[in-house]
Coordinates of C-alpha atoms and ligand atoms in Angstrom, one line a residue:
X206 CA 32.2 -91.7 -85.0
X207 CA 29.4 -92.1 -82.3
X208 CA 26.0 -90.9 -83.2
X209 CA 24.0 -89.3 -80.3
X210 CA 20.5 -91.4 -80.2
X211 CA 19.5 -88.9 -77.9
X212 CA 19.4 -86.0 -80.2
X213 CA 17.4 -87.8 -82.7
X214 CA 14.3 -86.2 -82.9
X215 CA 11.4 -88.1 -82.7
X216 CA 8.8 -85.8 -85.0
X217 CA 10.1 -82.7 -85.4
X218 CA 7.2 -80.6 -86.9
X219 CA 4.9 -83.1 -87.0
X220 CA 7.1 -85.3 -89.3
X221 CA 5.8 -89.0 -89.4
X222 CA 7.3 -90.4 -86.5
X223 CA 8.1 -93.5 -88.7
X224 CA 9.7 -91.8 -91.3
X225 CA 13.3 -90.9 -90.1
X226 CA 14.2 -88.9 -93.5
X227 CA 17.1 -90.4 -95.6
X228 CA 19.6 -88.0 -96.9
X229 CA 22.0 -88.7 -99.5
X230 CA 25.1 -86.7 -99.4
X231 CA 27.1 -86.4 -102.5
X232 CA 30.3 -84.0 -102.4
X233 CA 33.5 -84.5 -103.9
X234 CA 35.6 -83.3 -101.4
X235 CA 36.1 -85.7 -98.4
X236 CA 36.1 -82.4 -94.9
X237 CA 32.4 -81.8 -96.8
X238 CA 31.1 -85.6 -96.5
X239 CA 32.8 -85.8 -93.0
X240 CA 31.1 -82.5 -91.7
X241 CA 27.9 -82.9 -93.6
X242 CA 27.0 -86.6 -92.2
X243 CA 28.1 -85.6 -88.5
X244 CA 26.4 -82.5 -88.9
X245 CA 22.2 -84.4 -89.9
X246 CA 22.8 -87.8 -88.2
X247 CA 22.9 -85.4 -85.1
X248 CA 19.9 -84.0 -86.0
X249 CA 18.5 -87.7 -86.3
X250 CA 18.9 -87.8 -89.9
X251 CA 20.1 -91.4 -91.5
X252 CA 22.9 -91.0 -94.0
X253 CA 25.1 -92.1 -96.8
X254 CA 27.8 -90.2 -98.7
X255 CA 29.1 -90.0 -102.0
X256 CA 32.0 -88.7 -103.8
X257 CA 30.3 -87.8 -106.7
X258 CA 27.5 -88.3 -109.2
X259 CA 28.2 -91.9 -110.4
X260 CA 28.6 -93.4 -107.1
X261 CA 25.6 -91.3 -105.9
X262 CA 23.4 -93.2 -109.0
X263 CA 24.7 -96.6 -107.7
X264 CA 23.4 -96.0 -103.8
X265 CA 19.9 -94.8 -105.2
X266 CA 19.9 -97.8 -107.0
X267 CA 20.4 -100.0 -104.3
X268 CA 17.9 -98.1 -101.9
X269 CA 15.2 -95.3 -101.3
X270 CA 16.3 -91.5 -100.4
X271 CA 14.0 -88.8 -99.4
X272 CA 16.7 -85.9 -100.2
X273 CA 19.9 -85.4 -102.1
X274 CA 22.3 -82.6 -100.5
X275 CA 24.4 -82.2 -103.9
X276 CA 27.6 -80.2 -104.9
X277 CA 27.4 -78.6 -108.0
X278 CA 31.1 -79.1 -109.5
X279 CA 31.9 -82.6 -109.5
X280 CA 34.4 -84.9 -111.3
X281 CA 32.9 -87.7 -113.4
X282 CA 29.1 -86.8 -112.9
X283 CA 28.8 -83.5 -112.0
X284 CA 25.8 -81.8 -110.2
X285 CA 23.9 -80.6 -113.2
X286 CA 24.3 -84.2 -114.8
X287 CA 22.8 -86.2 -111.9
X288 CA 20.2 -83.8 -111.7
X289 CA 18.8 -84.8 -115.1
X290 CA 19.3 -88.2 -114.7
X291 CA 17.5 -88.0 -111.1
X292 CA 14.5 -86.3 -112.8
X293 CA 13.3 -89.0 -114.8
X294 CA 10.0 -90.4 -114.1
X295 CA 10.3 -93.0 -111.2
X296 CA 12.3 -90.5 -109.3
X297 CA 10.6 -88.6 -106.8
X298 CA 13.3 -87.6 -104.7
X299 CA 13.9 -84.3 -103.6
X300 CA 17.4 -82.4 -104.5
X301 CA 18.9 -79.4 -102.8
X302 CA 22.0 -77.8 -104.5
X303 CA 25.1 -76.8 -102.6
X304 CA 27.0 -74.2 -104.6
X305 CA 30.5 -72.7 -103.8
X306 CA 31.6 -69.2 -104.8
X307 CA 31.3 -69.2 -108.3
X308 CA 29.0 -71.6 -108.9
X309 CA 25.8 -69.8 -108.1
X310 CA 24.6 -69.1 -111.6
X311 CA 25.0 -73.3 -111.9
X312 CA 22.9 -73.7 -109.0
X313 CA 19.9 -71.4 -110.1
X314 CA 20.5 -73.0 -113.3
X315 CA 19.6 -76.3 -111.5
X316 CA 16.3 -74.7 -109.7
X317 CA 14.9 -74.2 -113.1
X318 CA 15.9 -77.7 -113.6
X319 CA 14.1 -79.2 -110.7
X320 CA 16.1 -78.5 -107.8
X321 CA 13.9 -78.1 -104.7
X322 CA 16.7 -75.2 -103.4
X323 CA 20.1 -74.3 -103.2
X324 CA 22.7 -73.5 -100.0
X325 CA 25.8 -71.8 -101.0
X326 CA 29.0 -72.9 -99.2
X327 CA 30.2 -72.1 -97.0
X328 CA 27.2 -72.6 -94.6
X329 CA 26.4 -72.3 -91.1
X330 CA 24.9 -75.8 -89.8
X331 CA 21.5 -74.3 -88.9
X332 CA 20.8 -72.9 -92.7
X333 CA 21.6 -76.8 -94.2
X334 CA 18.9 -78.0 -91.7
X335 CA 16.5 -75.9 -92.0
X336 CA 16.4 -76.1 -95.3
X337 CA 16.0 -79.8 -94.9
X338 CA 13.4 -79.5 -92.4
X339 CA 11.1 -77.0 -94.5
X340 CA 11.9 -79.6 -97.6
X341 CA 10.2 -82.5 -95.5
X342 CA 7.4 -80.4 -94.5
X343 CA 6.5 -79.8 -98.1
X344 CA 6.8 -83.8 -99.0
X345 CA 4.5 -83.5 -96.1
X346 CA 2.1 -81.7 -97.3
X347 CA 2.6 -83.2 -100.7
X348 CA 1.6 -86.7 -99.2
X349 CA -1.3 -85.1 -97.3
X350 CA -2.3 -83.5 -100.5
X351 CA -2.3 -86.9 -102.0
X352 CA -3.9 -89.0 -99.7
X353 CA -6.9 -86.1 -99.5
X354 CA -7.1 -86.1 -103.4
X355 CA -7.4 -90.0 -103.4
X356 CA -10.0 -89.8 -100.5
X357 CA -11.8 -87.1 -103.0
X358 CA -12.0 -89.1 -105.5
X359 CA -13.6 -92.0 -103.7
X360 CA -16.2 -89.6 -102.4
X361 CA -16.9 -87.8 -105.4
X362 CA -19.6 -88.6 -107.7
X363 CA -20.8 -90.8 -105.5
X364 CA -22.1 -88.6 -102.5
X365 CA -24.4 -87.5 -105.4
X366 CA -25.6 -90.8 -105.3
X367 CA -27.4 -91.0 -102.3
X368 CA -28.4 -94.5 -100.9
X369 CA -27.4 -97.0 -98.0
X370 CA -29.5 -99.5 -98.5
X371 CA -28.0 -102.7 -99.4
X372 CA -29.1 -102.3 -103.1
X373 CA -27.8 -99.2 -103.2
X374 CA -24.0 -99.9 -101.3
X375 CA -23.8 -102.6 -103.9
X376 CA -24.3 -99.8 -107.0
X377 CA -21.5 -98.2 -105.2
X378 CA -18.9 -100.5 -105.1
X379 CA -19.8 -101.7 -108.7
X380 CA -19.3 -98.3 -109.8
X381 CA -15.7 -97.9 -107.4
X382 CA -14.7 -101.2 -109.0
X383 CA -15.3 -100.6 -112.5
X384 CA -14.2 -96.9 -112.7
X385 CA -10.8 -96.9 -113.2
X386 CA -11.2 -99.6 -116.3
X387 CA -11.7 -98.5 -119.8
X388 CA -14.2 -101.4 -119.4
X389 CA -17.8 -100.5 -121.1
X390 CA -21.0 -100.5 -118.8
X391 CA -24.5 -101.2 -119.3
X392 CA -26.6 -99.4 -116.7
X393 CA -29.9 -100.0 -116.9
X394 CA -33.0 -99.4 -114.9
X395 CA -36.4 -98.0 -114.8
X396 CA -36.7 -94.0 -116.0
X397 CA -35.5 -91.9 -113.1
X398 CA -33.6 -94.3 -111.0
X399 CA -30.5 -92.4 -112.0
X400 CA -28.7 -94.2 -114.9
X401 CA -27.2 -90.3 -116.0
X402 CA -26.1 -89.6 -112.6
X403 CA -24.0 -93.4 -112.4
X404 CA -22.4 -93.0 -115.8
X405 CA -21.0 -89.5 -114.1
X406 CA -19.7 -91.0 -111.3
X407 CA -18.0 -93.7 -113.3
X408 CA -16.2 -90.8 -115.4
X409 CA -15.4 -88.5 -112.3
X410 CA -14.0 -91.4 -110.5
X411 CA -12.0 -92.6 -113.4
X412 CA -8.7 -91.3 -114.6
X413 CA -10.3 -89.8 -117.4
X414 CA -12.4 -86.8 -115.4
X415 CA -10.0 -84.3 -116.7
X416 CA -11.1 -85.2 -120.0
X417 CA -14.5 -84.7 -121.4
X418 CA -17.9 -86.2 -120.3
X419 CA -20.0 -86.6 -123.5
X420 CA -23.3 -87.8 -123.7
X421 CA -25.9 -88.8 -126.4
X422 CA -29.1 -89.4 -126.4
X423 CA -29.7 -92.0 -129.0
X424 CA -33.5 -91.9 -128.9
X425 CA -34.0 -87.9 -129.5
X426 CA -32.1 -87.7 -132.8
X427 CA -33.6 -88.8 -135.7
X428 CA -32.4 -92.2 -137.0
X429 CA -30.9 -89.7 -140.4
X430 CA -29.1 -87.2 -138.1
X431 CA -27.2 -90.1 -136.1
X432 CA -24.4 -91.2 -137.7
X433 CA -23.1 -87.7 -138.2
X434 CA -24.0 -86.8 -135.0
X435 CA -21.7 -89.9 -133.5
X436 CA -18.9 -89.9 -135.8
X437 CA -19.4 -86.4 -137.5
X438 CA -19.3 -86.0 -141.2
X439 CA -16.9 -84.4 -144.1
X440 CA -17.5 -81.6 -145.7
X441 CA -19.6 -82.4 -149.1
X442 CA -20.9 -85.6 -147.6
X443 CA -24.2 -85.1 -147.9
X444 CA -26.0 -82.1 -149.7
X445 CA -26.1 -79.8 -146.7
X446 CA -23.3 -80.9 -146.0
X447 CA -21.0 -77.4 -146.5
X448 CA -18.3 -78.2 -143.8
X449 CA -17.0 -81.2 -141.9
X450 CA -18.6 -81.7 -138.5
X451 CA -17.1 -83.9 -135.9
X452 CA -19.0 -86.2 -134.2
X453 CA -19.4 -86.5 -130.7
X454 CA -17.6 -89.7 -130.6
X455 CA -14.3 -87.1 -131.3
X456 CA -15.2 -84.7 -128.9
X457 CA -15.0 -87.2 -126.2
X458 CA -11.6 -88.0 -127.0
X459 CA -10.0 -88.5 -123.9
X460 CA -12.8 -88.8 -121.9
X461 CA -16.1 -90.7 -121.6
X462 CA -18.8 -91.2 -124.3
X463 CA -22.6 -91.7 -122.7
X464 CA -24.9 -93.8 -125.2
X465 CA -28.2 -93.0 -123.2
X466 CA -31.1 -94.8 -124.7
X467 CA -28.8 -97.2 -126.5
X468 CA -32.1 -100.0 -127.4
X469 CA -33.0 -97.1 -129.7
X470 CA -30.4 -97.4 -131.8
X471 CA -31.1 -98.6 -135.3
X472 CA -29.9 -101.5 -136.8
X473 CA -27.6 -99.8 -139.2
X474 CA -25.7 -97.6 -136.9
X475 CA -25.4 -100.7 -134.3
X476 CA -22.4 -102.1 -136.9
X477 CA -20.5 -99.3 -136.8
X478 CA -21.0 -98.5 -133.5
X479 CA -19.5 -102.2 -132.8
X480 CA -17.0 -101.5 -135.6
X481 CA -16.2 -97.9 -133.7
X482 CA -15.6 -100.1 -130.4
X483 CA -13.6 -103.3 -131.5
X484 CA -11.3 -100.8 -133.7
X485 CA -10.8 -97.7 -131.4
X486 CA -11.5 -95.6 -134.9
X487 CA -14.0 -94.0 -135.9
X488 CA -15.0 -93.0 -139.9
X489 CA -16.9 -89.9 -140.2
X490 CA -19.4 -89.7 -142.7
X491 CA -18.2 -89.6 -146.6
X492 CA -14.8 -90.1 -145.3
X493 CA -12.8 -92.7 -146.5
X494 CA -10.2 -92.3 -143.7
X495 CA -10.4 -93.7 -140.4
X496 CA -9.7 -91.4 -137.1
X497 CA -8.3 -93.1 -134.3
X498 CA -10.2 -92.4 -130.7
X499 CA -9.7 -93.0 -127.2
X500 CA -12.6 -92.9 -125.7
X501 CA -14.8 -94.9 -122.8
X502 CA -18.1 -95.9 -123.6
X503 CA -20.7 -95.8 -121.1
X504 CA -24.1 -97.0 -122.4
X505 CA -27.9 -96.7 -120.4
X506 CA -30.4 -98.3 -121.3
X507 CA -34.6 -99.3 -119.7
X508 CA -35.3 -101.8 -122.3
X509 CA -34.5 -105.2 -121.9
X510 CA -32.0 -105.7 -124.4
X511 CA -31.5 -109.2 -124.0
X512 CA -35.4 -109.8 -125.1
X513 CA -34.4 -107.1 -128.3
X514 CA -31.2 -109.2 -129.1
X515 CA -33.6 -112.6 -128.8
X516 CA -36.0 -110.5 -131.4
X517 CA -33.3 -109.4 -133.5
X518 CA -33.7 -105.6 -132.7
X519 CA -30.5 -105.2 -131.1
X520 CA -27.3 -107.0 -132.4
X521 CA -25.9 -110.2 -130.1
X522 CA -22.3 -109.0 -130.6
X523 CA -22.8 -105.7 -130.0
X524 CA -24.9 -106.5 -126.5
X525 CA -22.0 -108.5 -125.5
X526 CA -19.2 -105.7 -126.7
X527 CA -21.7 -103.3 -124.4
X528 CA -22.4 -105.7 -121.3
X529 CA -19.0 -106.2 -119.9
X530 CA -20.1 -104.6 -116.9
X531 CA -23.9 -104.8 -116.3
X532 CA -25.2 -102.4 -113.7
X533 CA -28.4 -102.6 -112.8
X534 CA -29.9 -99.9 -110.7
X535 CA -33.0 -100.5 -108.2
X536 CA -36.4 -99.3 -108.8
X537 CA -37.1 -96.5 -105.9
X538 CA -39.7 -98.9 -104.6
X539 CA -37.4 -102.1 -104.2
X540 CA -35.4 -99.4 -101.6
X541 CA -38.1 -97.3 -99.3
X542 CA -35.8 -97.7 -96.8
X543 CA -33.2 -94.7 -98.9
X544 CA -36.4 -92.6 -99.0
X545 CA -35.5 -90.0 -95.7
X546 CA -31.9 -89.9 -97.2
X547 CA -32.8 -88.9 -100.5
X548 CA -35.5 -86.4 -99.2
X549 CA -33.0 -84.9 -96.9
X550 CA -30.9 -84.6 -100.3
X551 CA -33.3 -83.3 -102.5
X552 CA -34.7 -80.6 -100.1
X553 CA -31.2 -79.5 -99.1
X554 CA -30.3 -79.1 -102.7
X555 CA -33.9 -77.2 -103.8
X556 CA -33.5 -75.2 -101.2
X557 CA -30.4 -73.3 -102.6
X558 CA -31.8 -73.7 -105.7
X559 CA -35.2 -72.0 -104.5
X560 CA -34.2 -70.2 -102.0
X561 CA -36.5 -71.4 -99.4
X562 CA -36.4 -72.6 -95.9
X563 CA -38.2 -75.8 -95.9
X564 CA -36.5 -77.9 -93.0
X565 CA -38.0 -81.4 -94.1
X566 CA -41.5 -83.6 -94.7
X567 CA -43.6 -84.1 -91.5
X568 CA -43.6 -87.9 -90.5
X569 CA -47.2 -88.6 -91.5
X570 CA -45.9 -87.3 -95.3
X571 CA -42.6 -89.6 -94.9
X572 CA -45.7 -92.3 -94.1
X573 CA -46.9 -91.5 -97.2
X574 CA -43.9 -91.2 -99.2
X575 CA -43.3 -95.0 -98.0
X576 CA -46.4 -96.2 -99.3
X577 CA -46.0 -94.8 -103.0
X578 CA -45.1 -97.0 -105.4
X579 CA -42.5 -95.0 -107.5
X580 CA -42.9 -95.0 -111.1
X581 CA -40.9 -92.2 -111.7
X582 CA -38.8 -93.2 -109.0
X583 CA -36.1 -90.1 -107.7
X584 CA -37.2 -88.1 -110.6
X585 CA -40.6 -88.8 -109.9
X586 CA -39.5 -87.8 -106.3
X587 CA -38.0 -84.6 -106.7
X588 CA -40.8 -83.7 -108.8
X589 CA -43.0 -83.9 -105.9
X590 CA -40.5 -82.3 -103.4
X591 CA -39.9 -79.1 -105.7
X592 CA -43.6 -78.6 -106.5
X593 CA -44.4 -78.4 -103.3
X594 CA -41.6 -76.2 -101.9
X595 CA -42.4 -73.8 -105.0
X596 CA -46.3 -74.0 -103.9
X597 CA -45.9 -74.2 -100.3
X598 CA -44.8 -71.6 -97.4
X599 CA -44.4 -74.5 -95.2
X600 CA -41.3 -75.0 -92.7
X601 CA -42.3 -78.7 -92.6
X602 CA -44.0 -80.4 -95.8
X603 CA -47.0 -82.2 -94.8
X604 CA -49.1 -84.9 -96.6
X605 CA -51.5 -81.4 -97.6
X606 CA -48.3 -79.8 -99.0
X607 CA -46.9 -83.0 -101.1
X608 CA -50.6 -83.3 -102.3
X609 CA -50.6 -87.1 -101.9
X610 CA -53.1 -89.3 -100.9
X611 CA -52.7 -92.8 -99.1
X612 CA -51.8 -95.3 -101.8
X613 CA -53.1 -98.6 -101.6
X614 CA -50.6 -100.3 -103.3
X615 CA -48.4 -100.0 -100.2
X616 CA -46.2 -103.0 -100.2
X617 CA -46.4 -105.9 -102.8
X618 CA -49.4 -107.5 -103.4
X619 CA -49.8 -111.0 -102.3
X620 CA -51.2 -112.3 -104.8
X621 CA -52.2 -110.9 -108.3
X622 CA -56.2 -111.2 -107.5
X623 CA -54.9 -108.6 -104.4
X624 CA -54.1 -106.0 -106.7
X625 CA -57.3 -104.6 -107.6
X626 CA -59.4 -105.3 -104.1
X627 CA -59.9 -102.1 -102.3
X628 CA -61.4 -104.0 -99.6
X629 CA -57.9 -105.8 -99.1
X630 CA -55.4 -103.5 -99.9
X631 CA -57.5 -100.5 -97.6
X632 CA -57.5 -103.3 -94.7
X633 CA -53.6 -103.6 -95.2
X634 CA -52.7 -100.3 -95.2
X635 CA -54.9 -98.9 -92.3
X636 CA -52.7 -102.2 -90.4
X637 CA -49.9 -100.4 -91.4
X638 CA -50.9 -97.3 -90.3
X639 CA -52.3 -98.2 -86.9
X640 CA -48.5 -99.5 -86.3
X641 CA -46.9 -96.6 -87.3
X642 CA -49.2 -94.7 -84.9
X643 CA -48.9 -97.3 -81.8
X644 CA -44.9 -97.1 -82.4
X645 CA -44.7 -93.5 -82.8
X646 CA -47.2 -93.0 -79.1
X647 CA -44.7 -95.6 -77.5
X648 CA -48.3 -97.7 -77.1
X649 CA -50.3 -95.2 -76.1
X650 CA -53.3 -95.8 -77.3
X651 CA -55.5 -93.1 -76.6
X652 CA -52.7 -90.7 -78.4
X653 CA -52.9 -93.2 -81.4
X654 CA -56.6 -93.0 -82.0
X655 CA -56.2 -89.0 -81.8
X656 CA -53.3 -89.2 -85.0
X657 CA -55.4 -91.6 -86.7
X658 CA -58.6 -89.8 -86.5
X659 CA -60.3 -92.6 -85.0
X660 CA -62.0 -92.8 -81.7
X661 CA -60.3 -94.6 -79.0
X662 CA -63.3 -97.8 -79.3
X663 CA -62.4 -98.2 -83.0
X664 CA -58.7 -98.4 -82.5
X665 CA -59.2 -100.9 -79.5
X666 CA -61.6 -103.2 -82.0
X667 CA -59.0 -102.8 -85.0
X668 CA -55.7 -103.7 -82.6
X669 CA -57.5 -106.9 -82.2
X670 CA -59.1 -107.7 -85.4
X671 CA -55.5 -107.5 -86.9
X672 CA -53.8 -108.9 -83.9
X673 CA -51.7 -106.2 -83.1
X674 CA -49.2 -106.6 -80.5
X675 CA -47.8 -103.6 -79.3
Ligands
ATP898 N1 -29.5 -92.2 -105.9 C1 -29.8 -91.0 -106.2 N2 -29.5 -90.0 -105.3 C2 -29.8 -88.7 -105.6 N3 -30.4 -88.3 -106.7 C3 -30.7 -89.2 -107.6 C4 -30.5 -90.6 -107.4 N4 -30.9 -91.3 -108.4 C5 -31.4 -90.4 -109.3 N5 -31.3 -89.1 -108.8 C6 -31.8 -87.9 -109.4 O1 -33.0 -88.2 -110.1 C7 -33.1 -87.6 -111.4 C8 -33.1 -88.6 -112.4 O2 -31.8 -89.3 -112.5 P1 -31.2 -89.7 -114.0 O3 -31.5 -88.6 -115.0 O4 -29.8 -90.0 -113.7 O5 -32.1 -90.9 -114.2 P2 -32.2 -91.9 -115.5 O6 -32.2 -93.3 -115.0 O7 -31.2 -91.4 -116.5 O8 -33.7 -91.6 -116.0 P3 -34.3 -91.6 -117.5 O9 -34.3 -93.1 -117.9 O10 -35.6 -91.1 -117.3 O11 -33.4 -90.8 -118.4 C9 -31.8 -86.7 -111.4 O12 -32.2 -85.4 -111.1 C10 -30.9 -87.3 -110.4 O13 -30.1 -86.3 -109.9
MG899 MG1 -31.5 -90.6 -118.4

């Protein structure tokens, strides 16, 4: 028997040209093998026959198939039988019935049970290949599907999480790395440097964003409202108690739990938050029963907790139970170089949200927005972007429109005796500023003085008293 290379198609429908599809045959009657493998290894198909269900099992033991062109009636293992054995988990392998007169009802029978389709004998040639052909275009599209999802899922979460400075790429693989973990994280950093927005991305990239995303904020409850709060209560626990509340701990069963503001937790709730985590269970208040949970914990924190563990605010044990992955997130000022990204973001968001067509900040503003120093950092930020696009009817936000002045705190002071001297910190940022201007006018300096507001004699006395060398 002489197969035709010639015939074998290279990518029919855009098939991957690597992947010549592997059929299995499996037939009980010998004319049926014979016809069926001459019939697809013309089409540039590879494949094996069987005689019936058992011998069929022992082949997809010993190697991979894409399809399985099965008979329905069978001695030993029958259609039906290998069916169910071929959709246990491991197998993803797709199975197309071949029914004879009379066995029709069997092989809609096996559709329901997982077959991918079904050819009733006898057949023309064309019909059993086609049938193939559109099978292979949806593994196709089922792999493309995949691979998409899995791109997804890098993506998301994090393109909320805008940043490409170094600082910032490092967050991001952190957070890649340690997603798909049950492992707990401690993010911490200043207020507004995004510590809600990671622990979302840690649950949206993990393989618990189906299930819930819960968060707590352990500083706004009062220290008497906690417990229940985290691990709920029973009914008659305490005297308002008049039914049995689950905690939030439960509700994130199957999902994430986010302890925001975990340095504010007191003492007494630190052991059985530690018991909670070592134990998987949880014991609502009054209850004598433990509930088992599964559930990530994800704590933030801006206080240094290793100072509060050294003071014996915060429990060693339950630092270390916390800390298995410490994320630290930069302080907006540590990054200026993030700054047009995260305006860009910002505005493009507000102005959905506001419904107004500001198209960005002026340079002289994104000047500006360099030399703040941040306290608020991207909260702090956005704060200032959305007053002024609420305020403002301006395509282009200036420094008028983001109402900031010139801060003299640009860049870190030398020394700590710098902090406080207008006289050097005004002399360091009008340096700055004449650079900008030379860089932005190419050198020319009469074109500088004009965006500086200075006349052209200053700026010439300036270049030189700060040795300039543009
Ligand atoms: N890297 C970033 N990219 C885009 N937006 C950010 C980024 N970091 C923070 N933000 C935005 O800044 C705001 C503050 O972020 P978030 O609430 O996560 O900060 P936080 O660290 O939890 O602050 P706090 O300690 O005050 O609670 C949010 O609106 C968030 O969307
Ligand atoms: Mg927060």
């Amino acid at each position: 028997m002489s197969v035709n290379g010639s015939s074998a198609p290279a990518a029919p429908g855009g098939r991957a040209s690597s992947a010549v599809s592997r059929v299995l045959v499996v037939d009980d009657e010998e004319n049926m093998r014979h016809l069926l493998l001459l019939m697809l290894r013309k089409e540039g198909y590879e494949v094996v026959a069987a005689a019936d269900g058992e011998q069929a099992l022992e082949l997809l033991a010993a190697r991979e198939f894409d399809f399985v062109l099965c008979d329905v009636r069978m001695p030993r293992l029958d259609g039906m039988a290998l069916l169910a054995e071929l959709h246990h988990p491991g197998h993803a392998l797709t199975v197309i019935m071949m029914s004879a007169f009379g066995t029709l009802d069997l092989a809609i029978e096996a559709m329901k049970a997982g077959a991918y389709d079904y050819i009733s004998k006898p057949f023309k040639s064309d019909e059993v290949v086609l049938t193939l052909r559109k099978a292979e275009e949806r593994e196709r599209l089922k792999r493309d599907n995949a691979r998409l999802e899995v791109e997804l899922v890098r993506t998301r979460g994090l393109e909320n999480l805008v940043g490409t400075s170094t600082a910032m790429q490092a967050v991001h693989a952190t957070i890649r790395k340690v997603a798909p973990h049950k492992a707990t994280v401690l993010i911490t950093g200043e207020s507004g440097t995004g510590k809600e927005l990671v622990a979302r991305a840690i649950h949206d990239l993990s393989d618990r964003r189906r299930g819930p995303f819960v968060a707590v904020n352990c500083g706004a409850i009062p220290e008497t409202l906690l417990e229940s709060e985290l691990f709920g209560h029973a009914k008659g626990a305490f005297t308002d108690a008049y039914r049995s509340k689950t905690g939030r701990f439960e509700e994130a069963h199957g999902g994430t739990l986010f302890l925001d503001e975990i340095g504010e937790l007191p003492l007494s709730l630190q052991s059985k938050l530690l018991r909670a985590l070592a134990e998987d269970e949880i014991r609502r208040v009054g209850d004598t029963r433990a509930t088992p949970v599964d559930v990530r914990v994800l704590a933030a924190t801006l206080r240094d907790l290793e100072a509060d563990v050294a003071s014996q605010r915060f429990r060693e044990d339950l630092f270390y139970r916390l800390n298995v992955v410490p994320l630290a997130l930069p302080p907006l000022r540590e990054r200026h170089g993030d700054l047009p990204l995260l305006v860009h973001h910002i505005l493009a968001r507000s102005r959905e949200r506001f419904g107004r067509n500001v198209r960005g900040v002026t340079r002289e503003a994104m000047a500006l927005l360099e030399s703040q120093d941040w306290k608020g950092n991207v909260r702090e930020l956005e704060n200032l972007l959305e007053r002024a696009m609420v305020l403002s009817e301006a395509e282009w936000l200036g420094p008028d429109e983001l109402a900031i002045e010139p801060v003299a705190g640009a860049g870190p002071p030398e020394d700590g005796e710098d902090e406080l001297s207008i006289k050097k910190l005004s002399r360091r940022l009008e340096d700055r500023l004449i650079r900008s201007a030379l860089e932005r006018t190419r050198g020319n300096r009469t074109h500088a003085a004009r965006l500086l507001e200075i006349s052209h004699r200053a700026l010439l006395l300036k270049i030189k008293e700060y040795g300039i060398d543009l």
